[in-house]
Coordinates of C-alpha atoms in Angstrom, one line a residue:
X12 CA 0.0 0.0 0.0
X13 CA 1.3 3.4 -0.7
X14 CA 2.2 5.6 2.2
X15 CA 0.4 8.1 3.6
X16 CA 1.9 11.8 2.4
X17 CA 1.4 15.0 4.2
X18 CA -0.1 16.6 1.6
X19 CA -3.2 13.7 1.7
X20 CA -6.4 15.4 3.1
X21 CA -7.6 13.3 5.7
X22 CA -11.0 12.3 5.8
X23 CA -12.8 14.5 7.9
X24 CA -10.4 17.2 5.6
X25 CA -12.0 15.8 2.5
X26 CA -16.0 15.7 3.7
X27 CA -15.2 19.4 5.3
X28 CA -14.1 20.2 1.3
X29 CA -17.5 19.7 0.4
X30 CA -20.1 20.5 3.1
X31 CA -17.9 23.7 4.4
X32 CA -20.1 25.3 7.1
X33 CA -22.8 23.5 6.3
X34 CA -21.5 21.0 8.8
X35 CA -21.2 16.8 9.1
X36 CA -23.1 14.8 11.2
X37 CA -21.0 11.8 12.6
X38 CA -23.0 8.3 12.6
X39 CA -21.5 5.1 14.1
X40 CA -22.5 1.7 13.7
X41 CA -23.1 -0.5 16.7
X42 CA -20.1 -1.8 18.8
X43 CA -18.9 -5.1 17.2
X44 CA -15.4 -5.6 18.6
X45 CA -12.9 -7.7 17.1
X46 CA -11.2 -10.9 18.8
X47 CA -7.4 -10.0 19.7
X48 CA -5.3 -8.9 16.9
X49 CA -8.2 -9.7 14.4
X50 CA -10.1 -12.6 13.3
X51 CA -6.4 -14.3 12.1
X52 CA -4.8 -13.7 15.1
X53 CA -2.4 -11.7 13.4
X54 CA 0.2 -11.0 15.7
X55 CA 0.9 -7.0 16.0
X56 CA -2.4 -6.6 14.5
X57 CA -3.9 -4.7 17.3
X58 CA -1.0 -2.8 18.1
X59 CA -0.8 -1.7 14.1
X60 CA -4.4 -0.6 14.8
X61 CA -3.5 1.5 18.0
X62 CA -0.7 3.2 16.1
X63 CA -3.2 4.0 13.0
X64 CA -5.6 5.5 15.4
X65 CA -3.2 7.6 17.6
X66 CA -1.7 8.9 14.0
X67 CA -5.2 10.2 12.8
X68 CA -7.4 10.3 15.7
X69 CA -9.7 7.6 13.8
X70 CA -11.0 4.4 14.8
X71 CA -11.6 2.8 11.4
X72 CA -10.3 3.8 8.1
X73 CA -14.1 5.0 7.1
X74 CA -16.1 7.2 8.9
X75 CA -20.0 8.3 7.4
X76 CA -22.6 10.3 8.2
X77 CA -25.3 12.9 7.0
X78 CA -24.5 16.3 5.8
X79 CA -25.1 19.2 2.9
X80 CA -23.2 19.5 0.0
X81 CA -24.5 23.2 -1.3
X82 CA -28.1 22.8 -0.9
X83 CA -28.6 18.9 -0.9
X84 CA -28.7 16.8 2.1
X85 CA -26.9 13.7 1.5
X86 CA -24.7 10.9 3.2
X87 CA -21.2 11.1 3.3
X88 CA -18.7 8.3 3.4
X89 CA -15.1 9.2 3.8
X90 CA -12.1 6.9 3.5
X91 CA -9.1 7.8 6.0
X92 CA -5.7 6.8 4.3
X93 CA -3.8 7.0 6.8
X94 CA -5.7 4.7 9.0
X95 CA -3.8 1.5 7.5
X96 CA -3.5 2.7 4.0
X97 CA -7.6 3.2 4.3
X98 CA -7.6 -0.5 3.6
X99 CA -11.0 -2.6 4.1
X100 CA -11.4 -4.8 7.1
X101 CA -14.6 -6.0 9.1
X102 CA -15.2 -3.2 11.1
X103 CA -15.0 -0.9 7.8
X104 CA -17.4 -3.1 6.0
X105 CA -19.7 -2.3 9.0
X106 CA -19.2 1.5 8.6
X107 CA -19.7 1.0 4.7
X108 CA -22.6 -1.3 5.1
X109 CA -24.1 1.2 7.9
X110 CA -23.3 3.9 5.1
X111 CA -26.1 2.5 2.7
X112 CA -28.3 1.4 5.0
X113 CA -28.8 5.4 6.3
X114 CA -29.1 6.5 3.2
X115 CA -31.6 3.8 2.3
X116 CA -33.7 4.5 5.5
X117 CA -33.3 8.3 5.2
X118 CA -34.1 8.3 1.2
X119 CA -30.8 10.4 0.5
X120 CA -27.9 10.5 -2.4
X121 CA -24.5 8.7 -0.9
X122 CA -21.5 10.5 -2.0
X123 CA -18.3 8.5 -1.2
X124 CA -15.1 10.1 -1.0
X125 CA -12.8 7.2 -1.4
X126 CA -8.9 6.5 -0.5
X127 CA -8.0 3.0 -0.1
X128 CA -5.6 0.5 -1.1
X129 CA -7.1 -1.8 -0.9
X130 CA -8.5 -5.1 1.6
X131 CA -6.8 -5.4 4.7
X132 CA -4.4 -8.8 4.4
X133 CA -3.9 -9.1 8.4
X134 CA -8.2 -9.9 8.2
X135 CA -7.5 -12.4 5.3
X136 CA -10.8 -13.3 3.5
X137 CA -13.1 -11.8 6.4
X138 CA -11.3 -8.8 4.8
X139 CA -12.1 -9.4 1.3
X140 CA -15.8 -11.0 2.1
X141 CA -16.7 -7.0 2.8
X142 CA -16.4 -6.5 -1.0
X143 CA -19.5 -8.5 -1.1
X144 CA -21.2 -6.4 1.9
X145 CA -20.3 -3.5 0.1
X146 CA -21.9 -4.5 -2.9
X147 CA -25.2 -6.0 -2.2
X148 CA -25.4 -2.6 -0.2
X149 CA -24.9 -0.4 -3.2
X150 CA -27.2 -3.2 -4.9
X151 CA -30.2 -2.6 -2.7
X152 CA -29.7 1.7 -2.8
X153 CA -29.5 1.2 -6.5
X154 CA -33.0 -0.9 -6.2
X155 CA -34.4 2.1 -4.5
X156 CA -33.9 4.5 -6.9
X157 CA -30.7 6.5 -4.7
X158 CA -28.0 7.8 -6.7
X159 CA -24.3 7.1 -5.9
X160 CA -21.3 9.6 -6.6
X161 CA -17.7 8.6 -6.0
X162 CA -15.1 11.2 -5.7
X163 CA -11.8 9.4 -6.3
X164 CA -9.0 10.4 -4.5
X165 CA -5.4 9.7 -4.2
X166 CA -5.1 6.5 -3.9
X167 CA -8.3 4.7 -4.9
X168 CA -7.4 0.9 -5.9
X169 CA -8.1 -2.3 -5.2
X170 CA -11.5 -3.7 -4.0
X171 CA -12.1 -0.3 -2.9
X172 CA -11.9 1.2 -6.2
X173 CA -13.5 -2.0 -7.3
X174 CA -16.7 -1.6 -5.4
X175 CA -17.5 2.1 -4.0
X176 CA -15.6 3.9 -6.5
X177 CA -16.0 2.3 -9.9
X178 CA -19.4 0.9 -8.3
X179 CA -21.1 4.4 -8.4
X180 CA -23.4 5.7 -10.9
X181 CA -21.0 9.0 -10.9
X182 CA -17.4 8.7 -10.7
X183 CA -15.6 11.7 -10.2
X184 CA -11.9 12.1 -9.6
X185 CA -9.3 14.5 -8.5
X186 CA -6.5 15.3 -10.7
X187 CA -3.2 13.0 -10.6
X188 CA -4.6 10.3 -8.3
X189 CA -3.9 7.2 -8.6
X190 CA -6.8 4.8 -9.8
X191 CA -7.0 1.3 -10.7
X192 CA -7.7 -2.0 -9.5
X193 CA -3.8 -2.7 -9.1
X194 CA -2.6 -1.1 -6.6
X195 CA 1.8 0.4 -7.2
X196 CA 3.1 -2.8 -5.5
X197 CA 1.3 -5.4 -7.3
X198 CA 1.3 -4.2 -11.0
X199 CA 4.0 -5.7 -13.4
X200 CA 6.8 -3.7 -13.1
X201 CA 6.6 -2.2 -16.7
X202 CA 3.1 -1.3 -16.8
X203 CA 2.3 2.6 -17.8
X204 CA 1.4 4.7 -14.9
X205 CA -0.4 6.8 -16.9
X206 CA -3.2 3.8 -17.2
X207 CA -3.7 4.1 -13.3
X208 CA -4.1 7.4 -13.0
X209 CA -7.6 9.4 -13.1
X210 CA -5.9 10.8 -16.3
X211 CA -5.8 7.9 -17.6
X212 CA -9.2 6.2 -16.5
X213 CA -10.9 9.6 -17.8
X214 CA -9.5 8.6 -21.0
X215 CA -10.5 5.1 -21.3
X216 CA -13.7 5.8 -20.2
X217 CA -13.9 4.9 -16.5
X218 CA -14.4 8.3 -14.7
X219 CA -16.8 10.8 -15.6
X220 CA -14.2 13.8 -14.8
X221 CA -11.3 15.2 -13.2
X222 CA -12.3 18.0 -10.7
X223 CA -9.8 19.9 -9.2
X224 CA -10.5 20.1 -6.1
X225 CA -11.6 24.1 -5.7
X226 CA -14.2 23.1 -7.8
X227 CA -14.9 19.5 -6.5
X228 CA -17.8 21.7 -4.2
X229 CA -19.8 23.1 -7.3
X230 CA -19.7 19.9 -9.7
X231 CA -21.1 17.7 -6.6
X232 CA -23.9 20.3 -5.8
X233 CA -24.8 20.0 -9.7
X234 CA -24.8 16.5 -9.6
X235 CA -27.0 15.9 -6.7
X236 CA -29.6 18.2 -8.1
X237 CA -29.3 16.4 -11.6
X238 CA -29.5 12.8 -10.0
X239 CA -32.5 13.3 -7.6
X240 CA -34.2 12.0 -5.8
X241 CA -37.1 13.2 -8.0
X242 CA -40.5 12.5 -7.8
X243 CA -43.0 12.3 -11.2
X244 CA -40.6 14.7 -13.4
X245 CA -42.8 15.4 -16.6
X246 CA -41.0 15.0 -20.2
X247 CA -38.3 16.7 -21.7
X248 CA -39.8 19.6 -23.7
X249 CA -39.1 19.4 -27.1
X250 CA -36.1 21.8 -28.1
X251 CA -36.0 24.3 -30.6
X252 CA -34.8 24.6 -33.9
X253 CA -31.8 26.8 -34.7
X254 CA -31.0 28.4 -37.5
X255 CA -27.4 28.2 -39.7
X256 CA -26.6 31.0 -37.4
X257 CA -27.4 29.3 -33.8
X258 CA -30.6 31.6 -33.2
X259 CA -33.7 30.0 -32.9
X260 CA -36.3 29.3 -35.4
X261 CA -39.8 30.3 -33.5
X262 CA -42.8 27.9 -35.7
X263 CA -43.2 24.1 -35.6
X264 CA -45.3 22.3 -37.7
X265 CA -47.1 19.8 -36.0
X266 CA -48.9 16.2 -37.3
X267 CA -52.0 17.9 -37.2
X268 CA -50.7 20.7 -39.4
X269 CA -51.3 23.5 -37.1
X270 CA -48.5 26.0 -36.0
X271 CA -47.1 26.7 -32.1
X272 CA -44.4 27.8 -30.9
X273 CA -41.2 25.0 -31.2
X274 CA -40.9 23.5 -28.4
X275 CA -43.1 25.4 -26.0
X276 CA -44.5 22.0 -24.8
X277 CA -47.6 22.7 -26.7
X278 CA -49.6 20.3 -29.7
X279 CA -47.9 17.3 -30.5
X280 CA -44.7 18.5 -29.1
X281 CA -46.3 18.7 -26.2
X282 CA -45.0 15.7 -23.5
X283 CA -46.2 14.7 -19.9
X284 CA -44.4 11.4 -18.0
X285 CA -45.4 9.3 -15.7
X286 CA -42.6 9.7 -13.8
X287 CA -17.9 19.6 -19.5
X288 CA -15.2 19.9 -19.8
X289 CA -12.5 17.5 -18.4
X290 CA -11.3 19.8 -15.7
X291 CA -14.5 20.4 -14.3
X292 CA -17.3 18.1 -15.0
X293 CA -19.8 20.7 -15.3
X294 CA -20.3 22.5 -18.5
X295 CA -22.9 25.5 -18.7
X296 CA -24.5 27.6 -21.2
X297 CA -27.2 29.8 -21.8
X298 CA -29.3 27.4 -21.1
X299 CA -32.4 29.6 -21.9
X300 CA -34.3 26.6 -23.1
X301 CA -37.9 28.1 -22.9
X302 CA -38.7 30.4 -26.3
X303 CA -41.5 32.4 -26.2
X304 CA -43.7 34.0 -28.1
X305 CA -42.0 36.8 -29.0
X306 CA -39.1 34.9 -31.4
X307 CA -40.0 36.3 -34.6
X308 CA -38.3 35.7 -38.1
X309 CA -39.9 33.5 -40.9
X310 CA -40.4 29.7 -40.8
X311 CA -38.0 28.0 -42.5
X312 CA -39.7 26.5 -46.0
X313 CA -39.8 22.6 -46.2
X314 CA -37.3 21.0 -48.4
X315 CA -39.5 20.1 -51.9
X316 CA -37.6 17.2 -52.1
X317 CA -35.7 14.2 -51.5
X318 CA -32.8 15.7 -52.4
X319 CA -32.8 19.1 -51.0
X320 CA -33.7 17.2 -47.6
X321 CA -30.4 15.5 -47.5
X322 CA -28.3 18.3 -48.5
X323 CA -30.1 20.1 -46.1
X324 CA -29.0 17.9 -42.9
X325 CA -25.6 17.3 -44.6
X326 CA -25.0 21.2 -44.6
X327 CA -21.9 21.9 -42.7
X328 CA -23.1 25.0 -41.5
X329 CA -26.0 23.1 -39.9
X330 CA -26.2 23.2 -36.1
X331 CA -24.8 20.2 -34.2
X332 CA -25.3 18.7 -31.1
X333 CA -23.5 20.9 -29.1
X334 CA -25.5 24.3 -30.1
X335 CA -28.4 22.9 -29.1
X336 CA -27.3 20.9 -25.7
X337 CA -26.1 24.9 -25.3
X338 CA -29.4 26.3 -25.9
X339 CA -31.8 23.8 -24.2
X340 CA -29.3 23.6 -21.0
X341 CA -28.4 26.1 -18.1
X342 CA -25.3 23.5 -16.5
X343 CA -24.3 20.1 -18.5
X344 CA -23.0 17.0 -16.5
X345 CA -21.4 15.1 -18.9
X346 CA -21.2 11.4 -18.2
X347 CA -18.1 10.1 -20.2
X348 CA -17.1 6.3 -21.5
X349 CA -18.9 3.2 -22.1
X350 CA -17.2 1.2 -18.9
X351 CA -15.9 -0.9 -20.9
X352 CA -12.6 0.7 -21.8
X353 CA -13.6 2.7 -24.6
X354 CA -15.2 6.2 -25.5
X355 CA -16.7 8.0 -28.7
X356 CA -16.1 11.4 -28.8
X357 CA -19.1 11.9 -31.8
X358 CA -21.9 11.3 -28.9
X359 CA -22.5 13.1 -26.0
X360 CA -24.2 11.9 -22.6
X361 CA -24.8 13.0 -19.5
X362 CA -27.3 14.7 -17.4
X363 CA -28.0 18.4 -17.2
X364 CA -30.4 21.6 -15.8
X365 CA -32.4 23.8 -17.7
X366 CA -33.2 27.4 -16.8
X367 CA -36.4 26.4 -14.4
X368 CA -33.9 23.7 -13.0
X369 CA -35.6 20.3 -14.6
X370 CA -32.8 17.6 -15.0
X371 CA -33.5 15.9 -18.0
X372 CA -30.9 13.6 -19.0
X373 CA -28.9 13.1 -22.7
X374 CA -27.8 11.4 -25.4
X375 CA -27.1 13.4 -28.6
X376 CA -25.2 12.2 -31.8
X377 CA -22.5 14.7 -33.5
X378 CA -23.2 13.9 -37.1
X379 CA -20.5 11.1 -37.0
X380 CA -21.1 7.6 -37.4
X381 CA -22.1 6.0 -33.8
X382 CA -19.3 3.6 -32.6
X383 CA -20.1 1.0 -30.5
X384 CA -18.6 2.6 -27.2
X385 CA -20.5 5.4 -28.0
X386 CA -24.1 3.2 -28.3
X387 CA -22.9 1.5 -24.6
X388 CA -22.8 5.2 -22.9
X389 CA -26.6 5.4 -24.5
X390 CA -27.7 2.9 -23.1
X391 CA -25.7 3.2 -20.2
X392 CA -27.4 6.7 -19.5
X393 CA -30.6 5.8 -20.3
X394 CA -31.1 2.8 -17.8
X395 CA -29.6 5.2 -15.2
X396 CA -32.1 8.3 -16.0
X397 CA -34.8 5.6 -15.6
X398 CA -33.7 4.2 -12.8
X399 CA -33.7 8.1 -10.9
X400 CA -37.0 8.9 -12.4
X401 CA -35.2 11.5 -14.8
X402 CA -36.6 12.1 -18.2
X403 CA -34.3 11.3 -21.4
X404 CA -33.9 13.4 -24.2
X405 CA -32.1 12.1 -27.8
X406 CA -30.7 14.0 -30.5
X407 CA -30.8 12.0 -33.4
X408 CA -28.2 12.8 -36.2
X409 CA -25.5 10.3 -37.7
X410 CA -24.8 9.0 -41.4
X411 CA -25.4 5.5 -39.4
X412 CA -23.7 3.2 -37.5
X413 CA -19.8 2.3 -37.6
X414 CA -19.5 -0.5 -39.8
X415 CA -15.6 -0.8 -40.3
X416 CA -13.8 -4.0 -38.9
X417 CA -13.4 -2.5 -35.9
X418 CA -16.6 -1.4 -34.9
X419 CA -17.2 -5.0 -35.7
X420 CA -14.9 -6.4 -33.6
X421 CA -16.2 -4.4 -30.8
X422 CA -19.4 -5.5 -31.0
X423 CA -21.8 -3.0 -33.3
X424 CA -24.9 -5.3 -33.2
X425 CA -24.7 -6.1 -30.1
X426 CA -23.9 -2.2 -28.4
X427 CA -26.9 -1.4 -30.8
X428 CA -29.6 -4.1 -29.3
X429 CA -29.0 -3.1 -26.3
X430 CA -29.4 0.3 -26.9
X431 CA -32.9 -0.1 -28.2
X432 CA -33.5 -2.7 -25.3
X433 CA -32.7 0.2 -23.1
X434 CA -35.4 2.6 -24.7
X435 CA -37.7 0.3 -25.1
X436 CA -37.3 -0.5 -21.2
X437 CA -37.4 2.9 -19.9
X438 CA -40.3 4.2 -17.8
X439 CA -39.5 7.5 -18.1
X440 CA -40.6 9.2 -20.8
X441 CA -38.0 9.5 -23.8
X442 CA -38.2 13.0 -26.3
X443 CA -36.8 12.5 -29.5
X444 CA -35.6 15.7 -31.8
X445 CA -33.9 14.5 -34.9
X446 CA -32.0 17.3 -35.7
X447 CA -29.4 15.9 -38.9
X448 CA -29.4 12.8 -40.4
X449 CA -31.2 9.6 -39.4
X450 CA -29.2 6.8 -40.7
X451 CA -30.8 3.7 -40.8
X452 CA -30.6 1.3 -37.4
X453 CA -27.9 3.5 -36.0
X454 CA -30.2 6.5 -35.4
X455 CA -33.4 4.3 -35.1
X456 CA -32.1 3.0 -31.6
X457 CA -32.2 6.7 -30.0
X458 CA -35.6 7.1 -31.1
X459 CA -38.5 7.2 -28.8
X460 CA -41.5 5.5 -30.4
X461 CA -44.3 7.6 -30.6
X462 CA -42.2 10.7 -29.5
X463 CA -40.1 11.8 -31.8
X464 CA -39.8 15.4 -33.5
X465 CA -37.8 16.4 -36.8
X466 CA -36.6 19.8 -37.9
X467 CA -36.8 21.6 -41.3
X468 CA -33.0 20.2 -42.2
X469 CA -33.3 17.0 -40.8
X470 CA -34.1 13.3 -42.8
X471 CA -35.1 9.7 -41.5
X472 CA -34.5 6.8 -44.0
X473 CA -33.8 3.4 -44.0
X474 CA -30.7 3.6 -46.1
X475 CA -29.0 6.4 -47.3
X476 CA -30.3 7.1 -51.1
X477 CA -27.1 6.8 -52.7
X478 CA -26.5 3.3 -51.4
X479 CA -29.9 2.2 -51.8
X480 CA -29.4 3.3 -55.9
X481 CA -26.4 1.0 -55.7
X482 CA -28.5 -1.5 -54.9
X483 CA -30.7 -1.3 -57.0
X484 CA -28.1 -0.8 -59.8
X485 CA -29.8 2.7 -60.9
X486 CA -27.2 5.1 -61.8
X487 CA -25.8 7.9 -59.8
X488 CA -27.9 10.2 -61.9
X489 CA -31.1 8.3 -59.9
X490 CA -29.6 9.1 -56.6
X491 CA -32.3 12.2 -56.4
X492 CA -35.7 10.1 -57.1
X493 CA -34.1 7.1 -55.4
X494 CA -34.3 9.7 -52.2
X495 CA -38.0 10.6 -53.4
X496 CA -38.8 7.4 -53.4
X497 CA -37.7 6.5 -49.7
X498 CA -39.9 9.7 -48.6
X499 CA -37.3 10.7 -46.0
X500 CA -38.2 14.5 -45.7
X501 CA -39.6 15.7 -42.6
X502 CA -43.0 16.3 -43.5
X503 CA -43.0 12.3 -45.2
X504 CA -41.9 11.4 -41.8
X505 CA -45.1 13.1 -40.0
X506 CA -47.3 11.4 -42.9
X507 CA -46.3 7.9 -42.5
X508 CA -46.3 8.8 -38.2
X509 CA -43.1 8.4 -37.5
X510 CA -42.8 12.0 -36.4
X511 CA -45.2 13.5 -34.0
X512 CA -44.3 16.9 -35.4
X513 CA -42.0 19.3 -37.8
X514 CA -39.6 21.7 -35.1
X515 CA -38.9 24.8 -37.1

């Protein structure tokens, strides 16, 4: 285990960071002492433990309880390092366990501030059993509908990382610690530190952001109010169109052919449910979200056809993803990688606020073709917006799928079935604005059925027109009926139902 520095904030240090004078409200579990020098008899054991505790005034390497981070009432785990290297042993598993539970009972967010190296080897497998404590813990918070944030700090590995870091729904983690399941002593001896570092985890997709730490306070605070709890949250409200110029475009034409304003929440846009950057993990924007009826300037005319359709949405000057996540959006959470060791920089997740302060979380495609990492953070993001009772919004605009060797290799079909698996799942209602291309599959699996909105310079088609003349063996001369032919402009798309209405 690696020592403990003097420039390590201690645990109490680290949950002070965050509530400030808000204050911390210490909980202990009930007494449960331990046989002499541990349940191996591990000779020295007892006195290693007196030593820990005269150090840093603890008596375990965790200590929990409730407190407010901002404005959000929540409990607070804390790992002390240099209680024994903030390793796991039987007493901590009852402080962790204890940690859940209150939070269960108490319907509040956990946030976990961990520092570990690991279990504790002088406890043998009692020590390592805890992993399993921990885990049906988070298990039964997660079945409750609780979030869980994990701030990762230096150190964070083994089961600790393992189980109440990488475990969270959130992982956050402060810059240049060290991460990873192998803790400095036990890796091969030629293995890239860069791979264990939150660095280097952000990068393959395992944390969510580095935060340093004067801002640790803020993206925390966001987070809680993103992630709930919530109670009966109604839909995302449709966003609205931009024009080439990122300003907005005020009509929408809905199925019923009447006009309203785009994406008031009025017509068929209208939707009721049942239910940022790397140093910071917080991005904000304007975030106005809400146009009224004072926009003015002229609806945008239809394309007349096929053709015009696609140029439209393949227009470079069109307006991505990002312009209108910066519209729609007061503060952006982004959520970042797949888990599985992998990211894709052309789709964006995460959760975020709009103006009136309704989370609503996201996935929205950059125009690029979807890899499969990038389908796995969908779904990924999804499941956990249903699971807090937070509405899911999709922008829908990609060519289609990856389809190189690959994407292949990493598993296209699959990443793509369980995307749509996860939106056909979720309880929460799902808003749909297709604001680009729709290519085939790829797009179809961030589409909500029966909620989903197009703009003026967007398409939806089975196959893109110039393949489907190959196909067919027409000539490229064809391409433009071909594309007539597959009725993929937006107002075809409201005629055969697929669209609910025309934004812009």
């Amino acid at each position: 285990m690696p020592d403990a520095g003097p420039d390590r904030a201690t645990a109490r240090e680290a949950i002070a960071l965050l509530t400030g004078a808000a204050g911390f409200t210490e909980h202990r579990p009930p007494p449960s002492p331990l046989p002499p020098d541990g349940p191996l008899g591990w000779a020295g054991y007892d006195a290693a433990r007196e030593r820990a505790s005269a150090r840093t005034g603890e008596e375990e390497s965790v200590l929990y309880g409730t407190g407010v981070v901002g404005d959000r009432a929540c409990v607070l785990l804390s790992f002390e390092f240099g209680f024994l290297g903030g390793s796991l042993g039987r007493q901590t598993g009852d402080r962790l366990a204890a940690a859940y539970e209150l939070a269960l009972a108490r319907r509040l967010p956990l946030v976990a501030l961990v520092a570990t190296g690991g279990s504790r080897m002088q406890e043998g497998m009692i020590a390592l059993t805890q992993l399993q404590r921990v885990a049906a813990a988070s298990v039964r918070l997660r079945a409750a509908g609780l979030p869980q944030i994990a701030v990762v700090r230096d150190p964070t590995t083994g089961g600790g990382w393992a189980t109440v870091g990488a475990g969270a729904d959130v992982v956050l983690a402060l810059p240049g610690a060290q991460v990873g399941f192998a803790g400095s002593r036990v890796r091969p001896p030629d293995a890239d530190p860069y791979a264990y570092s939150a660095e280097g985890q952000f990068e393959a997709g395992q944390v969510d952001a580095v935060v340093p730490a004067d801002e640790l306070t803020a993206a925390v605070t966001h987070w809680l109010r993103a992630l709930g709890p919530h109670e009966d949250l109604p839909a995302a409200p449709v966003p609205r169109a931009l024009s080439v110029a990122g300003a907005p475009v005020p009509r929408a034409l809905s199925a019923g052919g009447t006009e309203s304003a785009a994406g008031a929440g009025t017509g068929a846009g209208a939707g009721t449910g049942a239910g940022a950057a790397k140093g910071s993990g917080a991005g904000t924007g304007p975030g106005a979200g809400t146009p009224s009826a004072s926009d003015s300037g002229p609806a945008v005319p239809l394309p007349e056809t096929g053709r015009e359709a696609v140029a439209r949405a393949r227009d470079p000057r069109r307006p991505r993803a990002e312009a209108y996540l910066a519209d729609y959006f007061a503060v952006r959470l982004p959520l970042h990688g797949d888990r599985s060791g992998s990211t894709d920089p052309g789709l964006l997740c995460g959760f975020g606020l709009r103006g009136d302060g309704q989370p609503v979380a996201y996935v929205a495609q950059c125009g690029t073709p979807t890899r499969p990492a990038g389908y796995r953070a969908a779904a990924r993001t999804i499941r956990l917006a249903d699971r807090l009772g937070v509405p899911v919004l999709t922008l829908v605009d990609t060519p289609g799928a990856a389809n190189d060797a690959e994407a292949e290799r990493a598993g296209a079909g699959a990443a793509i079935a369980d995307t749509f698996a996860a939106v056909a799942a979720a309880r929460v209602p799902v808003t749909t604005l297709v604001i680009g291309e729709g290519g085939s599959g790829g797009a179809l699996a961030l589409a909500a059925p029966d909620n989903t909105h197009v703009t003026v310079d967007s398409y939806f088609s089975v196959i893109a027109p110039e393949l489907a003349a190959a196909i067919l063996k027409r000539p490229p001369s064809e391409t433009g009926a071909t594309a007539d032919q597959l009725r993929l402009r937006p107002q075809d798309l409201v005629d055969l139902g697929f669209a609910r209405s025309i934004v812009g």
